[in-house]
Amino acid sequence: MFKILEAEQLSANVYKQVILAPRVAKSCEPGQFIILRVDEHGERIPLTICDYDREAGTVTIVFQPIGVSTNKLVALKAGDSIADFVGPLGHPSDLVTDDFEEVKKKKVVFIAGGVGTAPVYPQAKWLHEHGIECDIIVGARTKDILIMEEEMSKVGNLYLCTDDGSYGFKGVGTAMLEKLVSEGHHYDLCVAIGPMIMMKFACLTTKKLGIPTVVSMNPIMVDGTGMCGACRVMVGDEVKFACVDGPEFDGHKIDFDQAMKRAAMYKTEEGRRFLAFKEGATHHGGCGNCGGDK
Amino acid sequence: MAQGLTRVPVREQNPKVRATNFEEVCYGYNKEEAVEEAKRCLGCKKPKCVEGCPVSINIPEFIAAVKEEKFDEAFKIISQSSALPAVCGRVCPQESQCEGKCVRGIKGDPVAIGKLERFVADWARENGIKPEAPAEKNGKKVAVIGSGPSGLTCAGDLAKLGYDVTIFEALHKAGGVLVYGIPEFRLPKDRVVGPEVENVKSLGVKIETDVIIGKTVTIDELIENEGFDAVFIGSGAGLPKFMGIPGETACGVLSANEFLTRNNLMKAFDESYDTPIVHGKKVVVVGGGNVAMDAARTALRLGGETHIVYRRSEEELPARKEEVHHAKEEGIIFDLLTNPVEIIVDENDWVKGVKCIKMELGEPDASGRRRPVEVPGSEFVIDCDTVVMSLGTSPNPLISSTTKGLEINKRKCIVATEDTGATSKEGVYAGGDAVTGAATVILAMGAGKAAAKGIHEYLSQK
């Protein structure tokens, strides 16, 4: 069992938890993820690492309740435990593993979308701690779902955007990037992390602007160790397993349309289970699946 | 037929009924049946059956105990050689091992050694009999990587010798392929595998789940920082193979590992568990091994019409005869001498069919099996909504790539000596599928046994 030390609501629909997991905290690096299982009947879900404290033995995760597992997780408080927490999984970010002298020469811009802000944070923080300045564009639909503004502003030059203009720049993150480039900013690398649709459009923009772009893929996963291939993505002509070959890939080579269709593979199945979870004993086929006679 | 030539039949669930549930197919012997079958054993002076058993269980002796209804004595005899008798009695390919060598088999049926072993193990569990923990610890620490059949066996043997053993398991549950691969209807998890793992723990073995060696911690760190005197690698061969044909990343195409893991480990077939599974209406399973049979029979139980597509003929099916027989009884359709060339998808990128080509058998290849050759112009489409690829697996390179000085061969298998399990790195031993590539449960157990002996000799001299 893994103890939750802190549980906090960050915005209208985003939550943060600090988990005691000394082995993971000791070995994880920015860009990697974990898999957790809330309870004995739970499924295994992947979440990107948002922060870690090697001394305290803790790992921070940030998530949005969307289905059964994340809703079960949100219901837990500090002091509660989850059944399983395993990692770190996947490769660390290239920024961390590549030759430092080369990384130092690069001007990096991050584009974070929604809950994707969380995995951007440890990368920007790592650069900041190593004396490298970066620009960070954080986008959200509205002001009340923006997260981690304070933390982010400490590790890079922060540009906030909201779709409705309720805070910061009015428009999506890529529009902000185009604006920055038109104002004379030059970037050697863009790291875009967020919902698949946002990463797709970020890549279309950066391709046009000629900026090499790395994305962090978030396909369906089961084990996260390369033994099943549920997380297969097409990268150029090659089939890759996001859990072991990624999760970060060259965004200009990803087949996002297929990745989005694969992500929706269990949509009805998930919806059905979520309804059953929400309605509990009162669930009488509201999903239309069992005809109400079960 | 003359008396004693045929074995006591074993009771099974009706095929029509069992095709709709995940309950165990075979009920096994009861006390009377077991004793009656035990009487068929001739108690050979030079028992051939023992030679056929990769862990050399003293078969005539345990069967003699069954004959006299001394079942606890029988369990003690088996436990000297095997840590997982309830598992092995169920999943070993006995026809090519112990039972294949039984002299009774020359004229009539060989003695049902597997079913007797299973009876003894089940009886011991139901009567609360556990293997005995060692009297004294020797103060030396051994790490075992992986909690599959080889790791559990190696850990059990070392614990009996007094070692302080910790098993590190990447998944959340111990058992390896016994929990994620082999289906509930062949090997019940809570009733059989769980208690068998508990038996290994009752010998003093610690199991740390959710630890991925090579990621969470490396073998070098275990030796340098955590004080382990030796390491056994039993990490198996868990990487799935795909065909590399167009359309293979489409929705509805799964590896057998994924399909089986969702069902067996995550219990997706049970509504009270959160993990979803595709309930295909028409499922094509590609491959002809035991894993393909398991996947097909699982798909059938989830309610789909299920086809096995295999490029050779029935003769060459690598699966156990018993499994093929069970699959057919349950209504699996075999499309033999057929090979997929492309996955056809609809506008939502979902599978809608598999384009296949007919095959014929040519000359025998290096493995001695007749090589399948495509029949030109014979392409046709099998309509389906789910495809399960069951083409075999290979070892995960995670451990070999993160351990200094560990030699691997060109198939990514760890190089280890057969009789001791010693690898190219001092103090590090390996066995099971990580060394041989995908093989059987009992061979992995044999390798775990050999490595335990190798580690004991190494640490005794140190």
CSV table of C-alpha atoms in Angstrom, one decimal, chain B residues 21-204:
chain,number,residue,atom,x,y,z
B,21,ASN,CA,-18.3,-19.2,-17.8
B,22,PHE,CA,-14.8,-18.8,-16.4
B,23,GLU,CA,-15.0,-21.7,-13.9
B,24,GLU,CA,-12.4,-24.4,-14.0
B,25,VAL,CA,-12.9,-26.9,-16.9
B,26,CYS,CA,-11.5,-29.9,-15.2
B,27,TYR,CA,-12.8,-30.9,-11.7
B,28,GLY,CA,-10.0,-33.3,-10.9
B,29,TYR,CA,-10.1,-36.6,-9.0
B,30,ASN,CA,-11.9,-37.2,-5.8
B,31,LYS,CA,-10.3,-39.4,-3.1
B,32,GLU,CA,-11.7,-42.7,-4.4
B,33,GLU,CA,-10.8,-41.9,-8.0
B,34,ALA,CA,-7.3,-40.9,-7.0
B,35,VAL,CA,-6.7,-44.1,-5.0
B,36,GLU,CA,-8.1,-46.2,-7.9
B,37,GLU,CA,-5.9,-44.5,-10.4
B,38,ALA,CA,-2.8,-44.7,-8.1
B,39,LYS,CA,-3.3,-48.5,-8.1
B,40,ARG,CA,-2.5,-48.6,-11.8
B,41,CYS,CA,1.1,-47.5,-11.0
B,42,LEU,CA,3.5,-50.4,-11.3
B,43,GLY,CA,6.1,-48.8,-8.9
B,44,CYS,CA,8.9,-49.4,-11.3
B,45,LYS,CA,12.4,-50.0,-9.8
B,46,LYS,CA,14.0,-47.7,-12.4
B,47,PRO,CA,11.1,-45.3,-12.9
B,48,LYS,CA,11.2,-43.7,-16.4
B,49,CYS,CA,8.6,-41.1,-15.4
B,50,VAL,CA,11.0,-39.4,-13.0
B,51,GLU,CA,13.5,-38.9,-15.9
B,52,GLY,CA,10.7,-37.2,-17.8
B,53,CYS,CA,10.0,-34.7,-14.9
B,54,PRO,CA,12.2,-31.6,-15.2
B,55,VAL,CA,12.3,-31.2,-11.4
B,56,SER,CA,12.6,-35.0,-10.8
B,57,ILE,CA,9.7,-35.5,-8.4
B,58,ASN,CA,9.8,-39.0,-6.8
B,59,ILE,CA,6.7,-40.1,-8.7
B,60,PRO,CA,6.4,-43.8,-7.7
B,61,GLU,CA,6.9,-43.0,-4.1
B,62,PHE,CA,4.2,-40.3,-3.9
B,63,ILE,CA,1.8,-42.4,-5.9
B,64,ALA,CA,2.5,-45.3,-3.5
B,65,ALA,CA,1.5,-43.0,-0.6
B,66,VAL,CA,-1.7,-42.0,-2.4
B,67,LYS,CA,-2.5,-45.7,-2.9
B,68,GLU,CA,-2.3,-46.1,0.9
B,69,GLU,CA,-4.4,-42.9,1.4
B,70,LYS,CA,-1.4,-41.2,3.1
B,71,PHE,CA,-2.0,-38.0,1.3
B,72,ASP,CA,0.0,-35.8,3.7
B,73,GLU,CA,3.0,-38.1,3.1
B,74,ALA,CA,2.4,-37.8,-0.6
B,75,PHE,CA,2.4,-34.0,-0.4
B,76,LYS,CA,5.7,-34.1,1.6
B,77,ILE,CA,7.4,-36.2,-1.1
B,78,ILE,CA,6.2,-33.9,-3.9
B,79,SER,CA,7.2,-30.7,-1.9
B,80,GLN,CA,10.8,-32.0,-1.7
B,81,SER,CA,11.1,-31.3,-5.5
B,82,SER,CA,8.3,-28.9,-6.4
B,83,ALA,CA,7.0,-25.7,-4.9
B,84,LEU,CA,4.0,-25.4,-7.2
B,85,PRO,CA,2.3,-28.9,-7.5
B,86,ALA,CA,-1.2,-27.6,-7.8
B,87,VAL,CA,-0.1,-25.5,-10.7
B,88,CYS,CA,2.1,-28.1,-12.4
B,89,GLY,CA,-0.5,-30.8,-12.0
B,90,ARG,CA,-2.8,-28.6,-14.1
B,91,VAL,CA,-0.6,-27.0,-16.7
B,92,CYS,CA,2.4,-29.2,-17.4
B,93,PRO,CA,2.4,-30.9,-20.8
B,94,GLN,CA,2.6,-34.3,-19.1
B,95,GLU,CA,2.1,-36.2,-22.3
B,96,SER,CA,5.6,-35.2,-23.4
B,97,GLN,CA,7.1,-35.4,-19.9
B,98,CYS,CA,6.4,-37.8,-17.0
B,99,GLU,CA,3.4,-39.5,-18.5
B,100,GLY,CA,5.1,-39.7,-21.9
B,101,LYS,CA,7.7,-42.0,-20.3
B,102,CYS,CA,5.3,-44.1,-18.2
B,103,VAL,CA,5.6,-47.9,-19.1
B,104,ARG,CA,1.9,-48.2,-18.7
B,105,GLY,CA,1.6,-46.0,-21.8
B,106,ILE,CA,3.2,-48.7,-24.0
B,107,LYS,CA,0.0,-50.7,-23.9
B,108,GLY,CA,-2.9,-48.5,-22.9
B,109,ASP,CA,-3.0,-45.2,-21.0
B,110,PRO,CA,-0.1,-44.0,-19.0
B,111,VAL,CA,-0.8,-43.4,-15.3
B,112,ALA,CA,-2.5,-40.0,-14.8
B,113,ILE,CA,0.5,-38.5,-12.9
B,114,GLY,CA,-0.5,-34.9,-13.4
B,115,LYS,CA,-4.0,-35.5,-12.1
B,116,LEU,CA,-2.7,-37.3,-9.1
B,117,GLU,CA,-0.2,-34.6,-8.3
B,118,ARG,CA,-3.0,-32.1,-8.6
B,119,PHE,CA,-5.2,-34.2,-6.3
B,120,VAL,CA,-2.5,-34.3,-3.6
B,121,ALA,CA,-1.8,-30.6,-3.8
B,122,ASP,CA,-5.5,-29.7,-3.7
B,123,TRP,CA,-6.0,-32.1,-0.8
B,124,ALA,CA,-3.1,-30.5,1.1
B,125,ARG,CA,-4.5,-27.0,0.6
B,126,GLU,CA,-8.0,-28.0,1.6
B,127,ASN,CA,-6.6,-29.6,4.7
B,128,GLY,CA,-4.4,-26.7,5.6
B,129,ILE,CA,-1.1,-28.5,5.1
B,130,LYS,CA,1.8,-26.2,4.3
B,131,PRO,CA,5.5,-26.9,3.5
B,132,GLU,CA,7.8,-26.5,6.5
B,133,ALA,CA,9.9,-23.4,7.0
B,134,PRO,CA,13.7,-24.0,7.6
B,135,ALA,CA,14.9,-24.2,11.2
B,136,GLU,CA,17.8,-21.7,10.8
B,137,LYS,CA,18.7,-18.8,8.6
B,138,ASN,CA,22.3,-18.5,7.3
B,139,GLY,CA,22.3,-14.7,7.2
B,140,LYS,CA,22.9,-14.4,3.5
B,141,LYS,CA,20.7,-12.4,1.2
B,142,VAL,CA,19.5,-13.3,-2.3
B,143,ALA,CA,17.4,-11.2,-4.6
B,144,VAL,CA,15.1,-13.0,-7.0
B,145,ILE,CA,13.9,-10.9,-10.0
B,146,GLY,CA,10.4,-12.0,-11.1
B,147,SER,CA,7.8,-14.0,-9.3
B,148,GLY,CA,6.9,-16.4,-12.1
B,149,PRO,CA,7.5,-20.2,-11.9
B,150,SER,CA,11.3,-20.0,-12.1
B,151,GLY,CA,11.6,-17.2,-9.5
B,152,LEU,CA,9.1,-18.8,-7.1
B,153,THR,CA,10.9,-22.2,-7.3
B,154,CYS,CA,14.4,-20.7,-6.9
B,155,ALA,CA,13.2,-18.6,-4.0
B,156,GLY,CA,11.5,-21.5,-2.3
B,157,ASP,CA,14.5,-23.8,-2.6
B,158,LEU,CA,16.9,-21.1,-1.3
B,159,ALA,CA,14.6,-20.3,1.6
B,160,LYS,CA,14.6,-24.0,2.5
B,161,LEU,CA,18.4,-23.8,2.6
B,162,GLY,CA,18.2,-20.9,5.1
B,163,TYR,CA,18.8,-17.9,2.8
B,164,ASP,CA,17.1,-14.6,3.4
B,165,VAL,CA,15.2,-14.2,0.0
B,166,THR,CA,13.4,-11.2,-1.4
B,167,ILE,CA,11.5,-11.5,-4.7
B,168,PHE,CA,11.0,-8.3,-6.7
B,169,GLU,CA,8.0,-8.3,-9.0
B,170,ALA,CA,7.1,-5.5,-11.5
B,171,LEU,CA,3.3,-6.2,-11.5
B,172,HIS,CA,1.0,-5.7,-8.5
B,173,LYS,CA,0.5,-9.4,-8.0
B,174,ALA,CA,3.0,-12.3,-7.7
B,175,GLY,CA,2.9,-15.3,-10.1
B,176,GLY,CA,4.0,-14.1,-13.5
B,177,VAL,CA,2.4,-15.9,-16.3
B,178,LEU,CA,0.4,-18.0,-13.8
B,179,VAL,CA,-1.6,-14.8,-12.9
B,180,TYR,CA,-1.6,-12.8,-16.1
B,181,GLY,CA,-1.3,-15.4,-18.8
B,182,ILE,CA,-3.0,-18.7,-18.1
B,183,PRO,CA,-6.8,-18.2,-17.8
B,184,GLU,CA,-9.0,-18.7,-14.7
B,185,PHE,CA,-10.7,-21.7,-16.4
B,186,ARG,CA,-7.4,-23.6,-16.6
B,187,LEU,CA,-5.8,-22.3,-13.4
B,188,PRO,CA,-8.0,-20.6,-10.8
B,189,LYS,CA,-6.2,-17.6,-9.4
B,190,ASP,CA,-7.6,-17.1,-5.9
B,191,ARG,CA,-8.2,-20.8,-5.2
B,192,VAL,CA,-4.9,-22.3,-6.6
B,193,VAL,CA,-2.2,-19.8,-7.5
B,194,GLY,CA,-2.7,-17.5,-4.5
B,195,PRO,CA,-2.3,-20.2,-1.9
B,196,GLU,CA,0.7,-21.7,-3.8
B,197,VAL,CA,2.4,-18.2,-3.6
B,198,GLU,CA,1.4,-18.1,0.1
B,199,ASN,CA,3.2,-21.4,0.6
B,200,VAL,CA,6.4,-20.0,-0.8
B,201,LYS,CA,6.0,-17.0,1.5
B,202,SER,CA,5.4,-19.3,4.5
B,203,LEU,CA,9.0,-20.6,3.9
B,204,GLY,CA,10.1,-17.1,4.8
